[in-house]
Short mmCIF file of C-alpha atoms in Angstrom, two decimals:
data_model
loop_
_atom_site.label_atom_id
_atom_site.label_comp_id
_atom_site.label_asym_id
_atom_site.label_seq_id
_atom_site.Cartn_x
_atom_site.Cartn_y
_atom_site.Cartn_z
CA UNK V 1 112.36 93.42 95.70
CA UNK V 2 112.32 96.93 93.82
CA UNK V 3 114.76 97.47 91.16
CA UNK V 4 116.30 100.12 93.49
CA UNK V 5 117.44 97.15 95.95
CA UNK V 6 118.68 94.70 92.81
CA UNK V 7 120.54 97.45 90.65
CA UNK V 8 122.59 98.03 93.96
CA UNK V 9 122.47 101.44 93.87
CA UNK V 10 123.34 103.96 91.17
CA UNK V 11 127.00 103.97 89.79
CA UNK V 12 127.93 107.53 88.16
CA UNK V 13 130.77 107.32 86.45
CA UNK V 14 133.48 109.56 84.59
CA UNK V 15 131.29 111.30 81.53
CA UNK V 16 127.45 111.23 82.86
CA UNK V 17 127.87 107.46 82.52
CA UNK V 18 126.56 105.41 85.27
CA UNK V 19 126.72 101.58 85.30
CA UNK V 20 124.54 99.18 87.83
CA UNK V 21 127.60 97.04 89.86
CA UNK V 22 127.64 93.04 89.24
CA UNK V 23 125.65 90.85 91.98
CA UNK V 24 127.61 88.85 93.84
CA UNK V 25 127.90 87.87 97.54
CA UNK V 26 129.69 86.09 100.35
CA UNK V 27 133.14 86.68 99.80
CA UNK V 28 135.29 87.84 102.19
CA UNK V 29 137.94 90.50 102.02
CA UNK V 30 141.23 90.11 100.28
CA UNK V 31 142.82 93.00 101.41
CA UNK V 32 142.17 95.62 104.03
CA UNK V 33 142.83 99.46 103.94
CA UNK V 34 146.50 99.29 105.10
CA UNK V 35 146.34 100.62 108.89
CA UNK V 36 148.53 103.69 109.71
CA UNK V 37 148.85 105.89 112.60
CA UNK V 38 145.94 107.65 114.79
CA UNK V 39 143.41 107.13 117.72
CA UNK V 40 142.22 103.56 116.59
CA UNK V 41 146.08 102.25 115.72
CA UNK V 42 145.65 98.66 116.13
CA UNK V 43 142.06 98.48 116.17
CA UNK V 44 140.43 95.87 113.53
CA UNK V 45 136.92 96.58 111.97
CA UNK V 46 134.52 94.65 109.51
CA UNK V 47 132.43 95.39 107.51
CA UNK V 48 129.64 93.95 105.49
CA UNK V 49 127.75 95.33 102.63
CA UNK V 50 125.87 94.22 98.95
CA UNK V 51 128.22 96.22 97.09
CA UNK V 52 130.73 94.45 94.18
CA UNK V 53 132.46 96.28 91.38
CA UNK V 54 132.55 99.92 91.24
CA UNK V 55 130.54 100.11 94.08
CA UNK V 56 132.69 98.33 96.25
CA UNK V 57 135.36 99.96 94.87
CA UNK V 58 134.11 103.37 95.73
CA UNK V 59 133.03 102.33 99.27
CA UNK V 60 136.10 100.78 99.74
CA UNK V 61 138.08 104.61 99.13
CA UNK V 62 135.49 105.87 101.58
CA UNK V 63 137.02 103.02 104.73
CA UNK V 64 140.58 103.90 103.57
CA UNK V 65 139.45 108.01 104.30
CA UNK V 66 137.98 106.71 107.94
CA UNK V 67 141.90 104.58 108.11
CA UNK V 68 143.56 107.54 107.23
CA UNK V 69 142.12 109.68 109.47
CA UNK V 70 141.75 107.19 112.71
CA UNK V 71 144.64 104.37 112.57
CA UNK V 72 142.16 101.59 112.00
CA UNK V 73 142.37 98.26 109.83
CA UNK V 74 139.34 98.24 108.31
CA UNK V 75 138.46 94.84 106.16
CA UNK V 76 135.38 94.50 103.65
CA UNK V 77 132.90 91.52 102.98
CA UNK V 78 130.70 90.59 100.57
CA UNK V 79 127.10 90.35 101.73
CA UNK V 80 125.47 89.29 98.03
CA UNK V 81 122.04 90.60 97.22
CA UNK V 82 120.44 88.34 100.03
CA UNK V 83 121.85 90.27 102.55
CA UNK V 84 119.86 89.01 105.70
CA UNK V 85 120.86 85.35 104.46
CA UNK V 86 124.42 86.49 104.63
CA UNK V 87 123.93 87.80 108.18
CA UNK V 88 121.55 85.47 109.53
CA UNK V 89 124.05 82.85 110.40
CA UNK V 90 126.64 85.24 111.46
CA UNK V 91 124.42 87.30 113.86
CA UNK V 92 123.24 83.86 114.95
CA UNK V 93 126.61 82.10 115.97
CA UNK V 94 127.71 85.08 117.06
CA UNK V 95 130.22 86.22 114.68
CA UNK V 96 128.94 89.37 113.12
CA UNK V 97 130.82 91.88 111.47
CA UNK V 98 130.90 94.73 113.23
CA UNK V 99 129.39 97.60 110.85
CA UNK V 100 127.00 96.07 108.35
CA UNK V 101 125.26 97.71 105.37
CA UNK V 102 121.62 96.98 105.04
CA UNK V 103 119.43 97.38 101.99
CA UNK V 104 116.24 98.61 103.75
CA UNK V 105 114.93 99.99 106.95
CA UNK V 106 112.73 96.77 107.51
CA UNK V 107 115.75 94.78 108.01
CA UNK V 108 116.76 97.13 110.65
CA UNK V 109 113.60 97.34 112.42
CA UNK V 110 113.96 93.34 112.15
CA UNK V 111 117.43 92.54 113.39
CA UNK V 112 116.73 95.60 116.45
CA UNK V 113 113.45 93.91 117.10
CA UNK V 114 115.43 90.48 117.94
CA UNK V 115 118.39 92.82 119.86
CA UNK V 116 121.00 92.50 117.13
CA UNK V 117 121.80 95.98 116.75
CA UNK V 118 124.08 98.17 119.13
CA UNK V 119 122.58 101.61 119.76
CA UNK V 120 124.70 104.46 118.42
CA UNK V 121 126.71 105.91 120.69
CA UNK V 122 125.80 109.77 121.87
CA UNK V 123 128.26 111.39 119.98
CA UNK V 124 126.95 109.28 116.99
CA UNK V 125 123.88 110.62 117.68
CA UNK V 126 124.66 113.69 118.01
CA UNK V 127 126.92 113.44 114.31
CA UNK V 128 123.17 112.32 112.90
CA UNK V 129 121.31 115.27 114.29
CA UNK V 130 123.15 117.67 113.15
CA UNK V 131 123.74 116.50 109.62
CA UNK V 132 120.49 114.46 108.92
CA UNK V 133 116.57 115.42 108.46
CA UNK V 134 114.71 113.89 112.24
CA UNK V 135 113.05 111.81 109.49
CA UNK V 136 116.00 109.76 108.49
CA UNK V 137 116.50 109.55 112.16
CA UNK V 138 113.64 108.29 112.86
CA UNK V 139 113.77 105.87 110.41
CA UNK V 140 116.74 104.44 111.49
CA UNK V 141 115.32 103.95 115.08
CA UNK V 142 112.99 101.80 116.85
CA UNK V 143 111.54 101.71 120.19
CA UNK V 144 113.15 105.38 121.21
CA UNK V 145 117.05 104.39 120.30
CA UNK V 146 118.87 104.93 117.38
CA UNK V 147 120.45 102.21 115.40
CA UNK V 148 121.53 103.19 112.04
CA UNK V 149 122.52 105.96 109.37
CA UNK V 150 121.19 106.36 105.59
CA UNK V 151 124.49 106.47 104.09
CA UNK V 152 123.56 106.31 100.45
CA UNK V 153 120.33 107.01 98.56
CA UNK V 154 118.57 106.49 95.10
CA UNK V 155 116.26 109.48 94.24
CA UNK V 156 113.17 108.08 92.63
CA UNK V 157 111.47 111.63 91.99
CA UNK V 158 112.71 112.01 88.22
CA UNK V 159 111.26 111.67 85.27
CA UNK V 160 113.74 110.99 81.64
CA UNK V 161 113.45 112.29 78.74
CA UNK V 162 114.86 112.85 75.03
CA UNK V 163 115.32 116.58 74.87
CA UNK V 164 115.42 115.95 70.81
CA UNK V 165 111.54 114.89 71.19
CA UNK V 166 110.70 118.02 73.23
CA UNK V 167 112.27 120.19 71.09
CA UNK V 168 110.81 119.14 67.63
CA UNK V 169 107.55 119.74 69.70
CA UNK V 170 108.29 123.04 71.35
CA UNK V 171 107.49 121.16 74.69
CA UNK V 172 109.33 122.34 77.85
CA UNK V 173 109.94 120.23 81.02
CA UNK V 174 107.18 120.23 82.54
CA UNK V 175 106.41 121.37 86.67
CA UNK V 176 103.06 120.09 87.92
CA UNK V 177 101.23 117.47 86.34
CA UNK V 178 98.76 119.59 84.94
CA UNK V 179 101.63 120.28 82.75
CA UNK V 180 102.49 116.87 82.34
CA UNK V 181 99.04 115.58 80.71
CA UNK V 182 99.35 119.11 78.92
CA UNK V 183 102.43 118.18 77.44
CA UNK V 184 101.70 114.89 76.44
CA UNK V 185 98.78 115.55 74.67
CA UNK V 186 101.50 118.32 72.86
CA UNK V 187 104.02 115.17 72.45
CA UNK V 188 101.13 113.10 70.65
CA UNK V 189 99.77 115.60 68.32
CA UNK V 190 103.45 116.36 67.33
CA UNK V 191 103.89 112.60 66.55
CA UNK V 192 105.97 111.57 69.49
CA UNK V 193 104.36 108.49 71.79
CA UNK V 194 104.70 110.59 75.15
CA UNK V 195 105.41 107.31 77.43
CA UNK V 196 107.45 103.93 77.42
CA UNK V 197 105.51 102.56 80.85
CA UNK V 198 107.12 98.87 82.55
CA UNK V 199 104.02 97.49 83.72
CA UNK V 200 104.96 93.86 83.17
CA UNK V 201 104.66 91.18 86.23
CA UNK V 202 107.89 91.38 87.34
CA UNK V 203 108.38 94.98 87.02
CA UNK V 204 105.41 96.19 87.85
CA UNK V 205 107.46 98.14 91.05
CA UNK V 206 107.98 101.46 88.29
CA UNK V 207 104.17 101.67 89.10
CA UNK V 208 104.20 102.06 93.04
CA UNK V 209 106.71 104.70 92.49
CA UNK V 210 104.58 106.58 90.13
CA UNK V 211 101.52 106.21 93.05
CA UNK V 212 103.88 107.42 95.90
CA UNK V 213 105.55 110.25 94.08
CA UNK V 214 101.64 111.52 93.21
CA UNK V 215 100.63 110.45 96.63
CA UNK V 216 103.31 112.24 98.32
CA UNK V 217 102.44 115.65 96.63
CA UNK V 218 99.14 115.32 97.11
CA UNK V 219 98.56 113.66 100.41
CA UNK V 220 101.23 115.93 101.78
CA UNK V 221 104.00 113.64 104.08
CA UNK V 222 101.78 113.11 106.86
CA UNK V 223 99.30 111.10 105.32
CA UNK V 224 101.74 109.40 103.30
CA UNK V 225 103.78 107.90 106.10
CA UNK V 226 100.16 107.15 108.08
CA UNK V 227 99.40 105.24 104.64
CA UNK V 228 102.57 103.15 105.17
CA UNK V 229 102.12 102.33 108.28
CA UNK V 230 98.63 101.44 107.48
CA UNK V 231 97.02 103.58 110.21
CA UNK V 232 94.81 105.00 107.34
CA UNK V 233 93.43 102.44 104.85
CA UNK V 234 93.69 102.31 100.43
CA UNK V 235 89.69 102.87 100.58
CA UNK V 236 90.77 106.27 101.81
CA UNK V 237 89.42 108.95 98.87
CA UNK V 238 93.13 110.63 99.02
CA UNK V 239 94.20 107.00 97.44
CA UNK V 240 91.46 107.66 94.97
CA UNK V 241 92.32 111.13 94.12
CA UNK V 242 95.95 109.61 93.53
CA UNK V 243 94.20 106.90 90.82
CA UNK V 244 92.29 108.85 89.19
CA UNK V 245 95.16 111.95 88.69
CA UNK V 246 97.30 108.69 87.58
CA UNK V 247 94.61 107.37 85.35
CA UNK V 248 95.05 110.81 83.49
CA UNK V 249 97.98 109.43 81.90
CA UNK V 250 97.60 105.52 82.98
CA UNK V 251 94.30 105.98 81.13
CA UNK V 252 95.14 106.72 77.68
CA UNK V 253 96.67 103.76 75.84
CA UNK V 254 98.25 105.89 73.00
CA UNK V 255 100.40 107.45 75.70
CA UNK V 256 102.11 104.05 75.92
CA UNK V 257 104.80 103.06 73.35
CA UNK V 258 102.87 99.65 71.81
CA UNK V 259 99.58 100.45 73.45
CA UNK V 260 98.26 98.79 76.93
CA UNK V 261 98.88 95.62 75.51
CA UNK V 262 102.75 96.10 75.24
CA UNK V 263 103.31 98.06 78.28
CA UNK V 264 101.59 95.49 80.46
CA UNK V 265 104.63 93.45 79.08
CA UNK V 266 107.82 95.49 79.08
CA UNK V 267 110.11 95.48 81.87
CA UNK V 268 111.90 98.29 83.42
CA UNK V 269 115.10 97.75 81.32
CA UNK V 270 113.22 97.40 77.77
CA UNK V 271 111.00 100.41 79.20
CA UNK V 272 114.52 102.56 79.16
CA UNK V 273 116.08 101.29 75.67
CA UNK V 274 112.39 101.74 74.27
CA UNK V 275 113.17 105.37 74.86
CA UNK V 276 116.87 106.06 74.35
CA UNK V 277 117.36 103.14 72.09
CA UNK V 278 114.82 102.66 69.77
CA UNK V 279 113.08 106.21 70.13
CA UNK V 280 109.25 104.65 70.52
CA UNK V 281 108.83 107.08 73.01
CA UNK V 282 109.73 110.83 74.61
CA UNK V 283 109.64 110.02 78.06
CA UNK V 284 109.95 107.22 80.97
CA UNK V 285 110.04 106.74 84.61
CA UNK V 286 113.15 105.82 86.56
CA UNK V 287 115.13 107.10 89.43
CA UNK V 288 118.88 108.00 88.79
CA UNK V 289 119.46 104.30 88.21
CA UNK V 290 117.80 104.38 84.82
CA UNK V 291 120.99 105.75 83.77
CA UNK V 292 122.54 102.31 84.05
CA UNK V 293 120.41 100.94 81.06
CA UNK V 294 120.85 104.85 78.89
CA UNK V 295 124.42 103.42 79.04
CA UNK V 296 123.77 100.56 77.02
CA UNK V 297 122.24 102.05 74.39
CA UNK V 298 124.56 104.86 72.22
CA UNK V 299 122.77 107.96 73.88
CA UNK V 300 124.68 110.00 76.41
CA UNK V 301 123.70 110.56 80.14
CA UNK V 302 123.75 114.53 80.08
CA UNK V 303 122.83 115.30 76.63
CA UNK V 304 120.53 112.58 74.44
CA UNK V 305 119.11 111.93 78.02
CA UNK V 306 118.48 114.40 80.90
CA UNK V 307 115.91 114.42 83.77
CA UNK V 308 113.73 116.66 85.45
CA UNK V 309 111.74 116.40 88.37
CA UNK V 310 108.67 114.47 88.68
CA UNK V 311 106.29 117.07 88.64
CA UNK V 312 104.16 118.54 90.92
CA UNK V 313 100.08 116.91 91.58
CA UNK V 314 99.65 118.83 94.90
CA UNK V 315 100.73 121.00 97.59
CA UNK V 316 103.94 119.35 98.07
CA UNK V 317 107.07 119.06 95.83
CA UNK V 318 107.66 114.88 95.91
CA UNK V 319 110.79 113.29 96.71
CA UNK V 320 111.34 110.03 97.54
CA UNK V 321 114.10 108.05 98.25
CA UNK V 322 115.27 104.75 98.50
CA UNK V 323 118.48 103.75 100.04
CA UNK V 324 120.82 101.86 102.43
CA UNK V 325 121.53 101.88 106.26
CA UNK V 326 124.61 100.93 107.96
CA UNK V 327 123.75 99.80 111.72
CA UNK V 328 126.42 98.05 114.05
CA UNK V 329 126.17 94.91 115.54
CA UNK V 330 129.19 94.55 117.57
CA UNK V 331 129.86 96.68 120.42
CA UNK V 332 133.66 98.45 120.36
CA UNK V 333 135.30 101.59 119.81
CA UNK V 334 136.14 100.76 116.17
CA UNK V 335 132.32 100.52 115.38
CA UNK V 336 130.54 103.17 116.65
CA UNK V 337 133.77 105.60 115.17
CA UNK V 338 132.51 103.97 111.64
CA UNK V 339 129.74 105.30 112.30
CA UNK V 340 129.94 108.30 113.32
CA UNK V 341 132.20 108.63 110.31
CA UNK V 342 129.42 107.55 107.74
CA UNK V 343 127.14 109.85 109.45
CA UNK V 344 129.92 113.21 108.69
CA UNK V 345 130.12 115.28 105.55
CA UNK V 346 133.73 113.89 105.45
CA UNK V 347 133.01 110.44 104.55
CA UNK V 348 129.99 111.95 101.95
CA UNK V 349 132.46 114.33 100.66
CA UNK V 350 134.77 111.71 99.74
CA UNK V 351 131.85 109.25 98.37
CA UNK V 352 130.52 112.13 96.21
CA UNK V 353 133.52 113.01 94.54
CA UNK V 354 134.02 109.63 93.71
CA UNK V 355 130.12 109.01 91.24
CA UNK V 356 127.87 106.57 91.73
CA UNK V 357 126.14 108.55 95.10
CA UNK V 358 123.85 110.07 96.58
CA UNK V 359 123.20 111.45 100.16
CA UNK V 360 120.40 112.57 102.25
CA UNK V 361 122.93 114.29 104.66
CA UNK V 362 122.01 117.64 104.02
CA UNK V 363 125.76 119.04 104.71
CA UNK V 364 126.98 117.36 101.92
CA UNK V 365 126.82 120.41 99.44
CA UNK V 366 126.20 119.61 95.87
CA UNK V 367 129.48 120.72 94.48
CA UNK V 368 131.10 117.93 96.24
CA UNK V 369 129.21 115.96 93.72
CA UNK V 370 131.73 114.75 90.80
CA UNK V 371 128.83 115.60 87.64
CA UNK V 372 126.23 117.38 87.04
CA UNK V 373 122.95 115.06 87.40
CA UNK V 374 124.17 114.01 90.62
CA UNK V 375 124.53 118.26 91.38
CA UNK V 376 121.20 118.55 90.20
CA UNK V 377 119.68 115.83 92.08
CA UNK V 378 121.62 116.32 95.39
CA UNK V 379 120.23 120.29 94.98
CA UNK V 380 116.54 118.27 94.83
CA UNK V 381 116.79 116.30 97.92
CA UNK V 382 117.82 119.20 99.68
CA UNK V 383 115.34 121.88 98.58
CA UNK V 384 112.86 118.94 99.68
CA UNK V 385 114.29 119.11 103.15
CA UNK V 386 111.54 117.66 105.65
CA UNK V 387 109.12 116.43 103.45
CA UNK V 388 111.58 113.93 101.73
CA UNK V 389 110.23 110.01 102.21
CA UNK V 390 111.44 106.66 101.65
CA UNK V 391 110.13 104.70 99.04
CA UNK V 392 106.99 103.76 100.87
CA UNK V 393 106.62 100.56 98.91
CA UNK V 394 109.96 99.10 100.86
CA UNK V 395 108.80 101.02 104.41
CA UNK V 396 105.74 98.21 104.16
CA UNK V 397 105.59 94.46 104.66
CA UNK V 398 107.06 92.64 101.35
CA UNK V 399 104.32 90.73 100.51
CA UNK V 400 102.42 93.77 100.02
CA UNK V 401 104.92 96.27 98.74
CA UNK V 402 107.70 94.66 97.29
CA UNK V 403 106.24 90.72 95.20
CA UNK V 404 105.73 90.17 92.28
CA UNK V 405 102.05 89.39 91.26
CA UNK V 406 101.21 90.25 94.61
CA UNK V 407 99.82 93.60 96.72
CA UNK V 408 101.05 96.87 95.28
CA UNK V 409 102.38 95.63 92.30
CA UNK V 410 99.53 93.66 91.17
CA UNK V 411 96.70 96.12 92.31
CA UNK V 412 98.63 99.03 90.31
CA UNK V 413 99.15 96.92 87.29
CA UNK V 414 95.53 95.81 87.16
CA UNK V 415 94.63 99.12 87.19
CA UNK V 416 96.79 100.23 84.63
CA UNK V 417 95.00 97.14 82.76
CA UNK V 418 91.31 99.20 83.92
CA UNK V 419 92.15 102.70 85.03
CA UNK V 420 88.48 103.43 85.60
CA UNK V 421 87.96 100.67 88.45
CA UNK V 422 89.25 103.34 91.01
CA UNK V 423 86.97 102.19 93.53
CA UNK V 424 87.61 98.23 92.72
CA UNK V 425 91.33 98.90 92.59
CA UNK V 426 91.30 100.64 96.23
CA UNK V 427 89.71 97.64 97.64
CA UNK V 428 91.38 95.12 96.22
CA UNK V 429 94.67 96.82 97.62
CA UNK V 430 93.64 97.47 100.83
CA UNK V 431 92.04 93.40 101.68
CA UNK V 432 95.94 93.16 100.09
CA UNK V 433 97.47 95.43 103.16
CA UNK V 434 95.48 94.12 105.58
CA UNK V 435 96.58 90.09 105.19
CA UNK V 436 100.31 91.62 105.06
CA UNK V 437 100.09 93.75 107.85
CA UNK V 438 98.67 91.18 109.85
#
């Protein structure tokens, strides 16, 4: 499971600060958005979903906008991070809720696969094509119908920094990558360690988003959704052009705050405090959900920490996505108008102005966005427009994309550990894919 799935999502808050909301799971509502007036007056809705804390609390202003506007009584649950364990029994005895909120698009495919899902309804349909990319449509949908809508993303095509270390060494953000190993080098000879890097076992998951982001620009988005699906193997030479730009970096162990030795240790969170807490290092890898550990530490989201994009290796500007799907699984009126709400600028208006969001409907304009990261990245995902992808780590099977010590993870990590094996390291990943997809 990628740190994108077990942060639960990024949480802006008031001031640049964003906080990761507590796990927790199972419990069911204890109190509903109070029903008033409208088309749906009388009509009762569930719904399901990870969220807890200021998540929760934000999705929960969100269902009181869709009461407001339609009459209905809309009551929240609890799904915990094991969100297919919470649903599993109720889809079973046939008690579902009737919108849920699922962490990845595999769980969608799985649950429409066994005919748990209701189709949206045309005019949902219609809400999604006008407002959404056909790729987030598509990847919502299986077998020709259309199940779900990406209501909330994590953009994982950023790159933080300490603006204080780029300024003692007159280094600039940099664009393409070229500028990237450029500026490094600039970062070392000015005395700054360019990179804190989480390569440790159970955070080895930073590294597959480094490989996709370079993958993605270089590959170009056809190829890179023919890799996930496996149609084109890891012996392929673009997966080797991807290593070895990678090993550019990857390859130089005084890059690494503490050397190979100490980044084949850290984890994501130490990775992020190595940088804004202790100042070992200029840079690190996160999407916007690193800002939940910058909050620990006394820099400021904004100012002692800002992003830029992950720059450029190729033809095409990367950005990937992670990020959650709400499907139905009850037929009624009061479901498929939840949907179609989540699916309208309205309901990402409201969730934008609120922190702690992102959305891949393009219609959501990025001043509806309550700071200025958020602006920034919202303005990213939308300049990206049909080449945006999901994090193609969680599009595969999990024991290849998504365990520790296994596929992916594993395969990058080794190579981290021998960035010259390109040719070892693209076999050993692809016998990987091949048991999983299997």
């Amino acid at each position: 499971m990628t740190f994108a799935r077990r942060v639960t999502g990024v949480a802006v808050a008031a001031g640049l600060m964003l906080s990761a909301a507590a796990c927790g799971g199972g419990k069911s509502d204890e109190g509903s958005a109070p029903a008033g007036d409208g088309p749906l007056k009388g009509v009762k809705v569930e719904v399901a979903a990870k969220w807890t804390g200021p998540e929760e609390a934000n999705f929960r202003k969100v269902l009181e906008a869709f009461t407001k506007k339609t009459g209905a009584e809309v009551t929240y649950a609890s799904t915990g991070e094991n969100t297919d364990a919470f649903l599993g029994p109720r889809i079973a005895s046939k008690t579902p809720p009737d919108v849920a909120i699922l962490p990845q698009p595999g769980l969608l495919q799985q649950y429409a696969a066994k005919g748990s899902l209701k189709p949206l309804a045309s005019d949902v349909v219609a809400e999604v094509d006008k407002n959404f990319s056909p790729y987030w449509k598509e990847l919502a949908s299986s077998d020709g119908k259309t199940y779900g809508v990406l209501v909330k993303a994590a953009y994982k095509s950023i790159l933080w920094h300490r603006p204080e270390a780029f300024e003692e060494t007159g280094v600039q953000p940099p664009a393409t990558w070229a500028d990237l190993v450029k500026a490094s080098g600039t970062l070392q000879d000015g005395g700054q360690t360019p990179f804190a890097l989480a390569a440790g076992p159970q955070d080895s998951w930073t590294l597959t988003d480094w490989f996709e982001n370079v993958y993605l620009s270089q590959a170009g988005p056809d190829k890179y959704d023919k890799l996930a699906k496996h149609e084109i193997k890891w012996t392929d030479p673009s997966v080797g052009k991807a290593l070895e730009t990678l090993a550019e970096i990857w390859g130089k162990p005084e890059y690494l705050a503490g050397g190979l030795a100490q980044a084949t240790k850290t984890k994501f969170d130490g990775s992020v405090t190595d940088v804004f807490g202790q100042k070992k290092a200029a840079m690190v890898y996160g999407g916007d959900f690193a800002a939940a550990v910058v909050g620990t530490t006394k820099a400021k989201v904004g100012t002692d920490a800002k992003v830029f994009a992950f720059p450029k290796a190729g033809d095409t500007t990367p950005a990937l996505l992670g990020g959650d799907v709400a499907v139905a699984l009850k037929d009624g009126k009061g479901a498929q108008e939840l949907m179609k709400f989540l699916a309208s600028p309205e309901a990402g208006k409201v969730w934008a102005g609120l922190g702690g969001y992102l959305s891949p409907n393009k219609n959501v304009a990025p001043d509806a966005y309550s700071d200025p990261i958020a602006k920034q990245l919202a303005q990213q995902i939308q300049s990206a427009g049909d080449a945006a992808r999901y994090d193609l780590s969680d599009l595969t099977p999990a024991a290849f994309g998504a365990t520790p010590g296994k596929g992916m993870w594993e395969g990058l990590r080794s190579f981290v550990q021998n960035p010259k094996d390109v040719k070892g390291t693209q076999e050993k990943l692809e016998a990987e894919a091949a048991k999983a997809y299997k």
